[in-house]
Coordinates of C-alpha atoms and ligand atoms in Angstrom, one line a residue:
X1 CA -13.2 72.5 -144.5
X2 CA -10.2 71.1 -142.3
X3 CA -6.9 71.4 -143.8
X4 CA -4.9 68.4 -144.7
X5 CA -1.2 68.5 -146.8
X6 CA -2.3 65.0 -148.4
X7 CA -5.7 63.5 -149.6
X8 CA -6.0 59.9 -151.6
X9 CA -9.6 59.4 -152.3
X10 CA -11.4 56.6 -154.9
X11 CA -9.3 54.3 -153.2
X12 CA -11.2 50.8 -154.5
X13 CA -10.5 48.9 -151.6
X14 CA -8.7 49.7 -148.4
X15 CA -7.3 47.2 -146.2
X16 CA -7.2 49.5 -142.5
X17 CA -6.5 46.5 -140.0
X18 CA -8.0 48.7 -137.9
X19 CA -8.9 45.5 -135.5
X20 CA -5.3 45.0 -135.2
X21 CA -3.5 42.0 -135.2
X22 CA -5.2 39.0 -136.9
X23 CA -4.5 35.6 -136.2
X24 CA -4.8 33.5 -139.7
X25 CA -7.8 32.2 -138.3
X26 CA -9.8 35.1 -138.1
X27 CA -9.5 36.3 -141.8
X28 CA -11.2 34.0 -142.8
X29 CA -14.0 36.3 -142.5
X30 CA -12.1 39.6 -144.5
X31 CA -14.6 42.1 -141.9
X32 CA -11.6 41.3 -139.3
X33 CA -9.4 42.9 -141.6
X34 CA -11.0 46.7 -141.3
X35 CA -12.0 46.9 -145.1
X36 CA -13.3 50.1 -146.6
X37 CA -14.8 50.3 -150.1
X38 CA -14.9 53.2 -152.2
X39 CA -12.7 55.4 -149.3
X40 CA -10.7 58.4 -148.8
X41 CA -7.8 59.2 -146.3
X42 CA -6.6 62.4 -145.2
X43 CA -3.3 63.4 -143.8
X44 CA -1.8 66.0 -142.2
X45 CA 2.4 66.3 -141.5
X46 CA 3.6 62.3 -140.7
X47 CA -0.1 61.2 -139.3
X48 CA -2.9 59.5 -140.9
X49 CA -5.8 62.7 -139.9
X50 CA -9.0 60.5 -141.1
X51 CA -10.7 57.5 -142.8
X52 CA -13.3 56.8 -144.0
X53 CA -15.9 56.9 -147.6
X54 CA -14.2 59.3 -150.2
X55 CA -17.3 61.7 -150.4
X56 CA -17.1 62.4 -146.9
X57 CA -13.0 62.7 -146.8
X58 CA -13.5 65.3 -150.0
X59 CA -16.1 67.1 -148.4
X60 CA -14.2 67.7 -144.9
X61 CA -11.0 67.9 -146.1
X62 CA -9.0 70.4 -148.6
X63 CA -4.9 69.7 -149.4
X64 CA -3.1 70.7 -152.0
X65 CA -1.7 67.3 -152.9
X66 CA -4.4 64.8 -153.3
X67 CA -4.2 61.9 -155.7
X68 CA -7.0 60.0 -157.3
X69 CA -6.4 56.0 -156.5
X70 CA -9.1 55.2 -159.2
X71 CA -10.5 52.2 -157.9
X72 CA -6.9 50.4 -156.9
X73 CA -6.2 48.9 -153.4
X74 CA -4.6 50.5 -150.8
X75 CA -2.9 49.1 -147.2
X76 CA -0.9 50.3 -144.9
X77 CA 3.1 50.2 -146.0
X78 CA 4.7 47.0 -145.3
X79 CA 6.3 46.1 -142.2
X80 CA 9.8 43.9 -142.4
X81 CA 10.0 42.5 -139.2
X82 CA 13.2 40.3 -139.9
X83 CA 16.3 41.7 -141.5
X84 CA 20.3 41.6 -141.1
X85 CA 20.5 44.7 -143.3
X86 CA 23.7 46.0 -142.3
X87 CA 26.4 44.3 -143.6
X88 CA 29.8 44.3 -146.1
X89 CA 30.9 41.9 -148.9
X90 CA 28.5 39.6 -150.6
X91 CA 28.1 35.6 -150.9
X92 CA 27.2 34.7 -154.5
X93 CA 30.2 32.2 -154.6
X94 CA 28.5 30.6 -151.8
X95 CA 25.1 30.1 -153.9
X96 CA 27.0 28.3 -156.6
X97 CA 28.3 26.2 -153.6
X98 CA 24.6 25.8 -152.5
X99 CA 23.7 25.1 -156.0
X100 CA 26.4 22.0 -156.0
X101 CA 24.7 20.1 -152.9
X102 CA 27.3 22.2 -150.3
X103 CA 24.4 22.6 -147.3
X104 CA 24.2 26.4 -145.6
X105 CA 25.9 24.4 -142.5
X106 CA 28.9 23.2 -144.0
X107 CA 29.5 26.3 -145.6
X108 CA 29.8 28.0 -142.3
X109 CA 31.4 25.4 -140.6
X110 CA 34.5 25.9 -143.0
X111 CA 34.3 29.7 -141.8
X112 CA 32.4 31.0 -144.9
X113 CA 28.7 32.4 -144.5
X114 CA 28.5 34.3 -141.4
X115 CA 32.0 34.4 -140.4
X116 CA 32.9 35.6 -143.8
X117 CA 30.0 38.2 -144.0
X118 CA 31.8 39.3 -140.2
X119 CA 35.2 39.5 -141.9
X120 CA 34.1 42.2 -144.6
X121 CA 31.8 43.6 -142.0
X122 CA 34.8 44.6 -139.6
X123 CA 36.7 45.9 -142.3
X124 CA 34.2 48.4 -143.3
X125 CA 33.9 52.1 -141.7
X126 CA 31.2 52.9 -140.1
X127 CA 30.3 55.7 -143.1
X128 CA 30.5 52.5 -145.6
X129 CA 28.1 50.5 -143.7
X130 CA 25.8 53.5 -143.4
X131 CA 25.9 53.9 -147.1
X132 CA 25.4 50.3 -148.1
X133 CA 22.6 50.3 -145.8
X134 CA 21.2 53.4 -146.9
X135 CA 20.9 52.3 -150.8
X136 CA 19.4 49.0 -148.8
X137 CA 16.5 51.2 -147.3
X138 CA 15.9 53.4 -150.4
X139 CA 15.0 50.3 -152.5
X140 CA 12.7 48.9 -149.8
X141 CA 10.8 52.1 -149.3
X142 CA 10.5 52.1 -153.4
X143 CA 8.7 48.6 -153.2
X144 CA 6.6 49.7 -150.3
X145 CA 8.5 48.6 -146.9
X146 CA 7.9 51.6 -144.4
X147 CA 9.4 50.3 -141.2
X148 CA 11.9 48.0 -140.9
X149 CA 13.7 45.4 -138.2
X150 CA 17.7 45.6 -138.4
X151 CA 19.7 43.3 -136.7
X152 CA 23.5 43.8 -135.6
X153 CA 25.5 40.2 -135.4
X154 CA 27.7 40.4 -138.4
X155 CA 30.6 42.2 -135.4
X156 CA 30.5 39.7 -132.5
X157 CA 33.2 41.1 -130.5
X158 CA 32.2 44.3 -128.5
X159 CA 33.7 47.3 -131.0
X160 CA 32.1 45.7 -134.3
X161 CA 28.8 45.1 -132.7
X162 CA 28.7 49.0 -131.2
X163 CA 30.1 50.1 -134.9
X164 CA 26.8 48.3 -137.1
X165 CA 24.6 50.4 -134.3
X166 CA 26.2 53.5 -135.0
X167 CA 26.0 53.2 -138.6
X168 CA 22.4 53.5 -137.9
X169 CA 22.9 57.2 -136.7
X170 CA 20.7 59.5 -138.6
X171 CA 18.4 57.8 -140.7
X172 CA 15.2 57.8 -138.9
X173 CA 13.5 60.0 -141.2
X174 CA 10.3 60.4 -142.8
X175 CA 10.2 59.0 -146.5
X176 CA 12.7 55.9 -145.5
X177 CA 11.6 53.2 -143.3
X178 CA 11.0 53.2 -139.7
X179 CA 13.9 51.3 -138.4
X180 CA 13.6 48.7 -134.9
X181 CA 17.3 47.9 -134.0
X182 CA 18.0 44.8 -132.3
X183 CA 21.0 43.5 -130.8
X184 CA 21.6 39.8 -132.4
X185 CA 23.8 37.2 -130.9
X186 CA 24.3 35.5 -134.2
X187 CA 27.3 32.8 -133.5
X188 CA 30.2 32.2 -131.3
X189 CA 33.1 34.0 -132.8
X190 CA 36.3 31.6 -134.7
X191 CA 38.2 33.7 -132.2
X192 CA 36.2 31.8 -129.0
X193 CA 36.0 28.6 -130.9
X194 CA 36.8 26.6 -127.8
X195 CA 35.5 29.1 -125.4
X196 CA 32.1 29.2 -125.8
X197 CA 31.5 29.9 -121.9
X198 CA 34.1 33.3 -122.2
X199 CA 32.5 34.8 -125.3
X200 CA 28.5 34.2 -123.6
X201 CA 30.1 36.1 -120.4
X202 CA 31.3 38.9 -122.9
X203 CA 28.6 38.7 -124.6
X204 CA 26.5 39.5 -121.5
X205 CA 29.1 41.7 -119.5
X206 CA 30.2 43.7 -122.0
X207 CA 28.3 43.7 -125.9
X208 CA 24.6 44.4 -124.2
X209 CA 25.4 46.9 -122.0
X210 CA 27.8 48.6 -124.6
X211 CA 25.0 48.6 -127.2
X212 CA 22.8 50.8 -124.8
X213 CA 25.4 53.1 -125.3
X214 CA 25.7 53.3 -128.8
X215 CA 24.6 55.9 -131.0
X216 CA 21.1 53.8 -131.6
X217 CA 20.6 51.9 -129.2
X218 CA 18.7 48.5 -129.5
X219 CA 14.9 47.7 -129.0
X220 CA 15.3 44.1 -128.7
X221 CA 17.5 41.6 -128.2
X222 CA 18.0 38.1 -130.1
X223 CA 19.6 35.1 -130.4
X224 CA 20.3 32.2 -133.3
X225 CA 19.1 29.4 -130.9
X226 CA 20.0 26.3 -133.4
X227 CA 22.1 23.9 -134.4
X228 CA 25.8 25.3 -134.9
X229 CA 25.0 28.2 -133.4
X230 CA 23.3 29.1 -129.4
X231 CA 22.2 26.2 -127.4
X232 CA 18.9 26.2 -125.2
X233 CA 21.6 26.6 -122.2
X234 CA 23.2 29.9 -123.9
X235 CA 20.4 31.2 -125.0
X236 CA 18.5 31.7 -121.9
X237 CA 21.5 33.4 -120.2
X238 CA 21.7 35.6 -122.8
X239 CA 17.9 36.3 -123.0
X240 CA 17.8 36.9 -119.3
X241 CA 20.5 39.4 -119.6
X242 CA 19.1 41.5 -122.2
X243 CA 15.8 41.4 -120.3
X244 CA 17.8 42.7 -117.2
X245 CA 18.7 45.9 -119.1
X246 CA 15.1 46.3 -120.4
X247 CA 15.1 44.7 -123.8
X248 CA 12.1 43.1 -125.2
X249 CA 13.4 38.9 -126.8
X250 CA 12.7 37.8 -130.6
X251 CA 14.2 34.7 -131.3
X252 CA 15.9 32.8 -134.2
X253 CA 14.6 29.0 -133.8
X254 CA 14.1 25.9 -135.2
X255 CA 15.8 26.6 -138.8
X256 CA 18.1 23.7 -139.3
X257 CA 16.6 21.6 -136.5
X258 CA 14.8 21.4 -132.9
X259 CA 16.6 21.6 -130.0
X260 CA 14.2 22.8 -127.9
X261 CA 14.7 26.7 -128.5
X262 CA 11.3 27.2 -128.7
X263 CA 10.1 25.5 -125.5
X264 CA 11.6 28.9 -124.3
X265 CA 8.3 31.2 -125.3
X266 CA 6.8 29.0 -121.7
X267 CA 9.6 30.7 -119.9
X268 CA 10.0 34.4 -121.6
X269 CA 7.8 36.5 -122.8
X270 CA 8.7 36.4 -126.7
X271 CA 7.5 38.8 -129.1
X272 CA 8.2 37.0 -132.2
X273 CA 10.2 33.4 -132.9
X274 CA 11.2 33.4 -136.3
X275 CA 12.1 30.5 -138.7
X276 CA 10.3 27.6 -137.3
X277 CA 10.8 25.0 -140.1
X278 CA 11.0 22.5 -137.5
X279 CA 8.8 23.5 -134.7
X280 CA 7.2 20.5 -132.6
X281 CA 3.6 20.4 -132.6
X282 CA 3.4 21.1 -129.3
X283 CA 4.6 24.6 -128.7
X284 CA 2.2 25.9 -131.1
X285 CA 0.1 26.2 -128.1
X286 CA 2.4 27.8 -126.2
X287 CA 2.9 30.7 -129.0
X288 CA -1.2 30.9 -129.1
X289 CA -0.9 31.4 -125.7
X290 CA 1.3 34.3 -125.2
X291 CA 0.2 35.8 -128.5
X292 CA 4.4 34.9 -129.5
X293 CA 3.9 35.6 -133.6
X294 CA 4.9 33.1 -135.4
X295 CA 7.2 34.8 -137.9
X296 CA 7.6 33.0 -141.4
X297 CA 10.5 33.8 -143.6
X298 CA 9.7 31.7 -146.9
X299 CA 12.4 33.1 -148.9
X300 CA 15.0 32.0 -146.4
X301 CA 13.7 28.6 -146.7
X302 CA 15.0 28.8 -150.7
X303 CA 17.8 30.1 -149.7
X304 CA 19.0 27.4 -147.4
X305 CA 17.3 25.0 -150.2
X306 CA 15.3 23.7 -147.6
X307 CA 12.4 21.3 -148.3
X308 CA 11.1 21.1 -144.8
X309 CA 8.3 24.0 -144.0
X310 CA 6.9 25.6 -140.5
X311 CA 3.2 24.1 -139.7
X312 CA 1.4 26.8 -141.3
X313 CA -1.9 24.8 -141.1
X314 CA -1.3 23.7 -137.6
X315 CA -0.6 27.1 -136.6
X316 CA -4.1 28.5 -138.8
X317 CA -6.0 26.1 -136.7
X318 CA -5.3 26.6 -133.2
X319 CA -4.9 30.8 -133.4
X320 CA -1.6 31.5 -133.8
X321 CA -0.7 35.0 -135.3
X322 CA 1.7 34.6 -138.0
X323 CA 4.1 37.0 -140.0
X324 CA 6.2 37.0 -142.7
X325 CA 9.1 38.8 -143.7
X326 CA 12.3 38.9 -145.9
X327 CA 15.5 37.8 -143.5
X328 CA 17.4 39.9 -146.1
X329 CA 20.8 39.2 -145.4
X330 CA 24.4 37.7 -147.5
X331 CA 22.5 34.2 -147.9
X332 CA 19.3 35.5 -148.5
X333 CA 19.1 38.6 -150.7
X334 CA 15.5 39.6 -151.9
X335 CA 14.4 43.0 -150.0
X336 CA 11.4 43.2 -151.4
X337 CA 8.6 42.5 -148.3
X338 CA 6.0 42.7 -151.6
X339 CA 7.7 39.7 -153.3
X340 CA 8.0 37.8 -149.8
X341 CA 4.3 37.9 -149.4
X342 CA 3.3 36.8 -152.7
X343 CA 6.2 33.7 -152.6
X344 CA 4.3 33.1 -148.9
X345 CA 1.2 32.2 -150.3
X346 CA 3.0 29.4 -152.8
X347 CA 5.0 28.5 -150.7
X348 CA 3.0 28.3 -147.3
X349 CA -0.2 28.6 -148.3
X350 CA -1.1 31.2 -147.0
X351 CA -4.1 33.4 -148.3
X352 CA -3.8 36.9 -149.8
X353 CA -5.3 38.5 -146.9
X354 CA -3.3 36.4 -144.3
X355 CA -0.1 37.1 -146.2
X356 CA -0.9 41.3 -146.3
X357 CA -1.7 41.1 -142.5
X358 CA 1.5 39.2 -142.0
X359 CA 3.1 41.8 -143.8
X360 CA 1.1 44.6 -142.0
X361 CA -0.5 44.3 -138.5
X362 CA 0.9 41.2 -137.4
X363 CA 4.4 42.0 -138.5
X364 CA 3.8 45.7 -136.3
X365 CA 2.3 43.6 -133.0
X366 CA 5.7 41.3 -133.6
X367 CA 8.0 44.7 -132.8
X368 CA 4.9 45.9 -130.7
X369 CA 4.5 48.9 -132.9
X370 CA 1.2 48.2 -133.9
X371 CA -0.5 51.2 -132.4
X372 CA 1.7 53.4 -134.7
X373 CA 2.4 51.6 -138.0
X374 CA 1.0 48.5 -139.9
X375 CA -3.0 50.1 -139.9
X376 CA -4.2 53.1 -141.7
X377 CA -6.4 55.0 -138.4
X378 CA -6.6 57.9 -137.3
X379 CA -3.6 58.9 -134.8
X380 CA -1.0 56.2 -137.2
X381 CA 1.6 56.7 -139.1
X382 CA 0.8 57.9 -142.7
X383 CA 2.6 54.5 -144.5
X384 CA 0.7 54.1 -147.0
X385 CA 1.2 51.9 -150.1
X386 CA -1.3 51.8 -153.7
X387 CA -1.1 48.6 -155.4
X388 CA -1.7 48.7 -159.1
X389 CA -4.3 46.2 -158.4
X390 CA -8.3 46.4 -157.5
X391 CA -8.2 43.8 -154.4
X392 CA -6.3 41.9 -152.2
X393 CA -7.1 39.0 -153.6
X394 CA -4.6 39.4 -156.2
X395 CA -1.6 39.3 -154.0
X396 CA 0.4 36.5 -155.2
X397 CA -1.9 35.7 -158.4
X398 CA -0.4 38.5 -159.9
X399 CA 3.5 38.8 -159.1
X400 CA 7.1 39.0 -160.5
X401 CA 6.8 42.7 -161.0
X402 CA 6.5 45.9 -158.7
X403 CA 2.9 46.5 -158.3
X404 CA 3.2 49.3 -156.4
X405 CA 2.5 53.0 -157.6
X406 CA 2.4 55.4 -154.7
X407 CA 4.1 54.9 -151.6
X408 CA 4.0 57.0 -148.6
X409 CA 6.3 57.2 -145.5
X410 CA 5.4 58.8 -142.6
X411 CA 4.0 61.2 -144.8
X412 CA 6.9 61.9 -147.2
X413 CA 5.6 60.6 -150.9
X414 CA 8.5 58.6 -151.8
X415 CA 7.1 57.1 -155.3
X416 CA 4.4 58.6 -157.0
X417 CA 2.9 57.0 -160.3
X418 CA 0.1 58.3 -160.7
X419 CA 0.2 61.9 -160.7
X420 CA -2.5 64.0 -159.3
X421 CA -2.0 67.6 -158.1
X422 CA 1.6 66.8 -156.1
Ligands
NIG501 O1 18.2 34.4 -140.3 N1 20.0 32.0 -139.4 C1 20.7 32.8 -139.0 N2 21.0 34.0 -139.6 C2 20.5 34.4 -140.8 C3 21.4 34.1 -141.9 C4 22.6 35.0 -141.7 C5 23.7 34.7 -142.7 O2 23.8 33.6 -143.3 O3 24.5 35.6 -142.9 C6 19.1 33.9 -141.0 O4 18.8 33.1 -141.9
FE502 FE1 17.8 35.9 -139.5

C-alpha cells in the first residue's frame, strides 16, 4: 500500500479534463472532458498522487483522511480568471442609480464608479486592503474558487498601484485560492483628464516597471480598451510595454462598444480578451486562431443592465475556447464562480459541461496555468470541489444555493460536509 494524507473514493462522476482545454465545440461529445465513473483520487501534501476507479485507488492507497463521495460529482476547484478583488468603499448608491435608467457610463463620467472606487482605494492602508481582500478569498474558497485572477487599477498613479500589489503579500497559501496578479490600466486618472499622452508615458515609464518591484509582482498585464476608457492607439503602447518587461497581455474589450480593441489579438499574442458583448464577427477567427479564450463574464452583463450579449454561438461554431468568470468588483459583486456558471448557461447558453470547463480548464489555459490547476491528474494541484449533485448535467438546473460540500485547496480541506475519517 502507498501512503497518501487524503483519499475521496465513490466519487459518482468525475469531471478530470484531463485533455485539457476544450473548445465549446468539442464537448459536445462529454469523452473530451476526461470523465471517470465510479472513481477514487489520492493525494499526498498539495498534489493530486493518482486517479482513477475507486477499487483500484482503495486497494493502492492508505490515508488517514479519506471521505466517501457517495455517488456525487466531483471536478477540479474553480478557476476565476477575472476579478478586481482588491478594493475599498462600496457602490450600492450607484445600483439604485442603475436601477433609475443612469447607464454604467454616465455614472463614471460624473467621477463616480471607478474613480470613486480609486478615491476609497487610496485612502486605505495597505493592511485594510489585505484584510478586505482576505475575507474576499475566504468566501470564494468556501463556494469552491481555488485559484484566482486579481487585478490592480483601482490606484492609477504609481504609489496606489504598487500599494494594491503589496496588499497581496502573504497570502499564497494552501487552503485559499491561488492568486494570478495582473497589472490593469483601468482609466486615465481625473488628475490627467487632459493629458492623456503624460499619464500613458507614466503609465509605461514608471507604474510597469515599479510593479516588478512590488512585493508581488504581476503575471500579466491589462488594459480597459473601450469606450471612455483606452483607445486602440493607447492600448498598444501600453501592451507593447508590458510585453517589453516580460508580461504575458489579457485584455478588457468590446463591453460598451467596438472600437477595434479586439483586432489587436492579430498583432499580440493574447491570452484571454474578456467581455466581448460587442465583438465583430470577424475576429472570432482570429481568437480560434491564436487559441485567445474568449472569456465571458455574464454577471457583468446584469450589472451594466446590458441587453446586448457576446456571440456565444458564433464562437461554439468555428472552435473558439471560451471561459467564464465573475469580474467581481464595486459594480459587479457576486464572487461566487459556482453561481457565474450556472447564470452562464441562462444567460449564454451555454451547456453544463461547457460552462464547468469554462470554469475549470479553459479558465486555467486563459492564465496558462493549466498544467497545474483546473484538471484533477496526477502531478496537479489537489483543488478539488464535491458538488451535492450526481452529474454535471445539473449545473444550472439546480441553482440559487451552495451546492458544494467538500472543497479542497492545494490540499488543505477548507469545507468539509460530509464527514468521513478527517
Ligand atoms: O470589468 N470594465 C471595466 N472594469 C470593470 C468594472 C470596474 C468598476 O466598475 O469598478 C469591469 O467590468
Ligand atoms: Fe473587469
Amino acid at each position: 500500500m502507498t501512503r497518501a494524507d487524503l483519499i475521496i473514493y465513490n466519487i459518482g462522476q468525475l469531471v478530470t479534463f484531463k485533455e485539457g482545454p476544450q473548445p465549446a465545440r468539442a464537448l459536445r461529445d462529454p469523452r473530451n472532458a476526461g470523465i471517470i465513473e465510479n472513481a477514487g483520487i489520492a493525494i499526498r501534501g498539495e498534489r493530486v498522487i493518482d486517479v482513477g476507479s475507486t477499487s483500484r485507488i482503495l486497494t493502492e492507497y492508505e490515508a488517514e483522511a479519506r471521505i466517501n463521495a457517495d455517488g456525487r460529482l466531483v471536478t477540479p476547484g474553480l478557476v476565476d480568471s477575472h476579478t478586481h478583488l482588491i478594493f475599498a468603499g462600496s457602490r450600492e448608491d450607484e445600483f439604485e442609480m442603475k436601477l433609475q435608467g443612469y447607464s454604467y457610463s454616465e455614472i463614471l463620467a460624473r467621477g463616480g464608479g471607478i474613480y470613486r472606487t480609486v478615491r476609497a482605494t487610496r485612502q486605505a492602508s495597505v493592511q485594510e486592503l489585505r484584510r478586505l481582500l482576505l475575507e474576499r478569498l475566504l468566501l470564494m474558497v468556501r463556494h469552491g474558487t481555488t485559484v484566482v485572477e486579481v487585478k490592480t487599477g483601482y490606484g492609477l498613479l504609481p504609489e496606489y498601484e504598487v500599494k494594491m500589489l503589496n496588499a497581496l503579500e502573504g497570502l499564497d497559501s494552501p487552503g485559499l485560492p491561488k492568486i494570478i496578479p495582473t497589472l490593469l490600466a483601468h482609466v486615465i486618472p481625473q488628475e490627467y483628464k487632459n493629458r492623456r499622452q503624460e499619464y500613458i508615458n507614466l503609465f509605461i515609464k514608471e507604474i510597469i516597471p515599479r510593479s516588478l518591484a512590488a512585493k508581488v509582482k504581476p503575471l500579466y498585464i491589462d488594459v480597459f480598451c473601450d469606450k471612455g476608457a483606452f483607445n486602440i492607439e493607447e492600448t498598444r503602447r501600453i501592451l507593447e510595454a508590458g510585453m517589453g518587461h516580460g508580461l504575458r497581455v489579457r485584455l478588457h474589450a468590446e463591453e460598451l462598444a467596438y472600437i477595434g480593441c479586439s483586432d489587436l489579438a492579430g498583432e499580440f499574442q493574447i491570452d484571454s480578451i474578456d467581455h466581448l458583448e460587442y465583438l465583430p464577427a470577424k475576429n472570432i477567427e482570429l481568437l480560434v486562431a491564436k487559441r485567445t479564450v474568449a472569456n465571458l463574464l455574464p454577471t457583468s452583463m446584469l450589472s451594466i443592465f446590458s441587453e446586448k450579449k457576446p456571440p456565444v454561438n458564433e464562437l461554439r461554431e468555428k472552435g473558439a475556447i471560451i471561459a467564464v468568470s465573475t469580474d467581481y468588483n464595486p459594480n459587479n459583486m457576486n464572487p461566487v464562480l459556482a453561481t457565474t456558471m450556472d447564470i452562464a448557461t441562462y444567460l449564454l447558453g451555454l451547456t453544463p459541461l461547457e460552462a464547468l470547463a469554462a470554469a475549470t480548464i479553459n479558465a486555467a489555459w486563459s492564465l496558462r496555468i493549466d498544467n497545474v490547476h483546473g484538471r484533477i491528474v496526477p502531478g496537479a494541484a489537489a483543488d478539488i470541489v464535491v458538488w451535492d449533485v450526481p452529474s454535471y448535467k445539473w449545473i444550472g438546473y439546480e441553482w440559487g444555493h451552495d451546492k458544494t460540500l467538500v472543497v479542497v485547496a492545494r490540499g488543505a480541506m477548507v469545507k468539509n460536509e460530509l464527514g468521513g475519517t478527517c
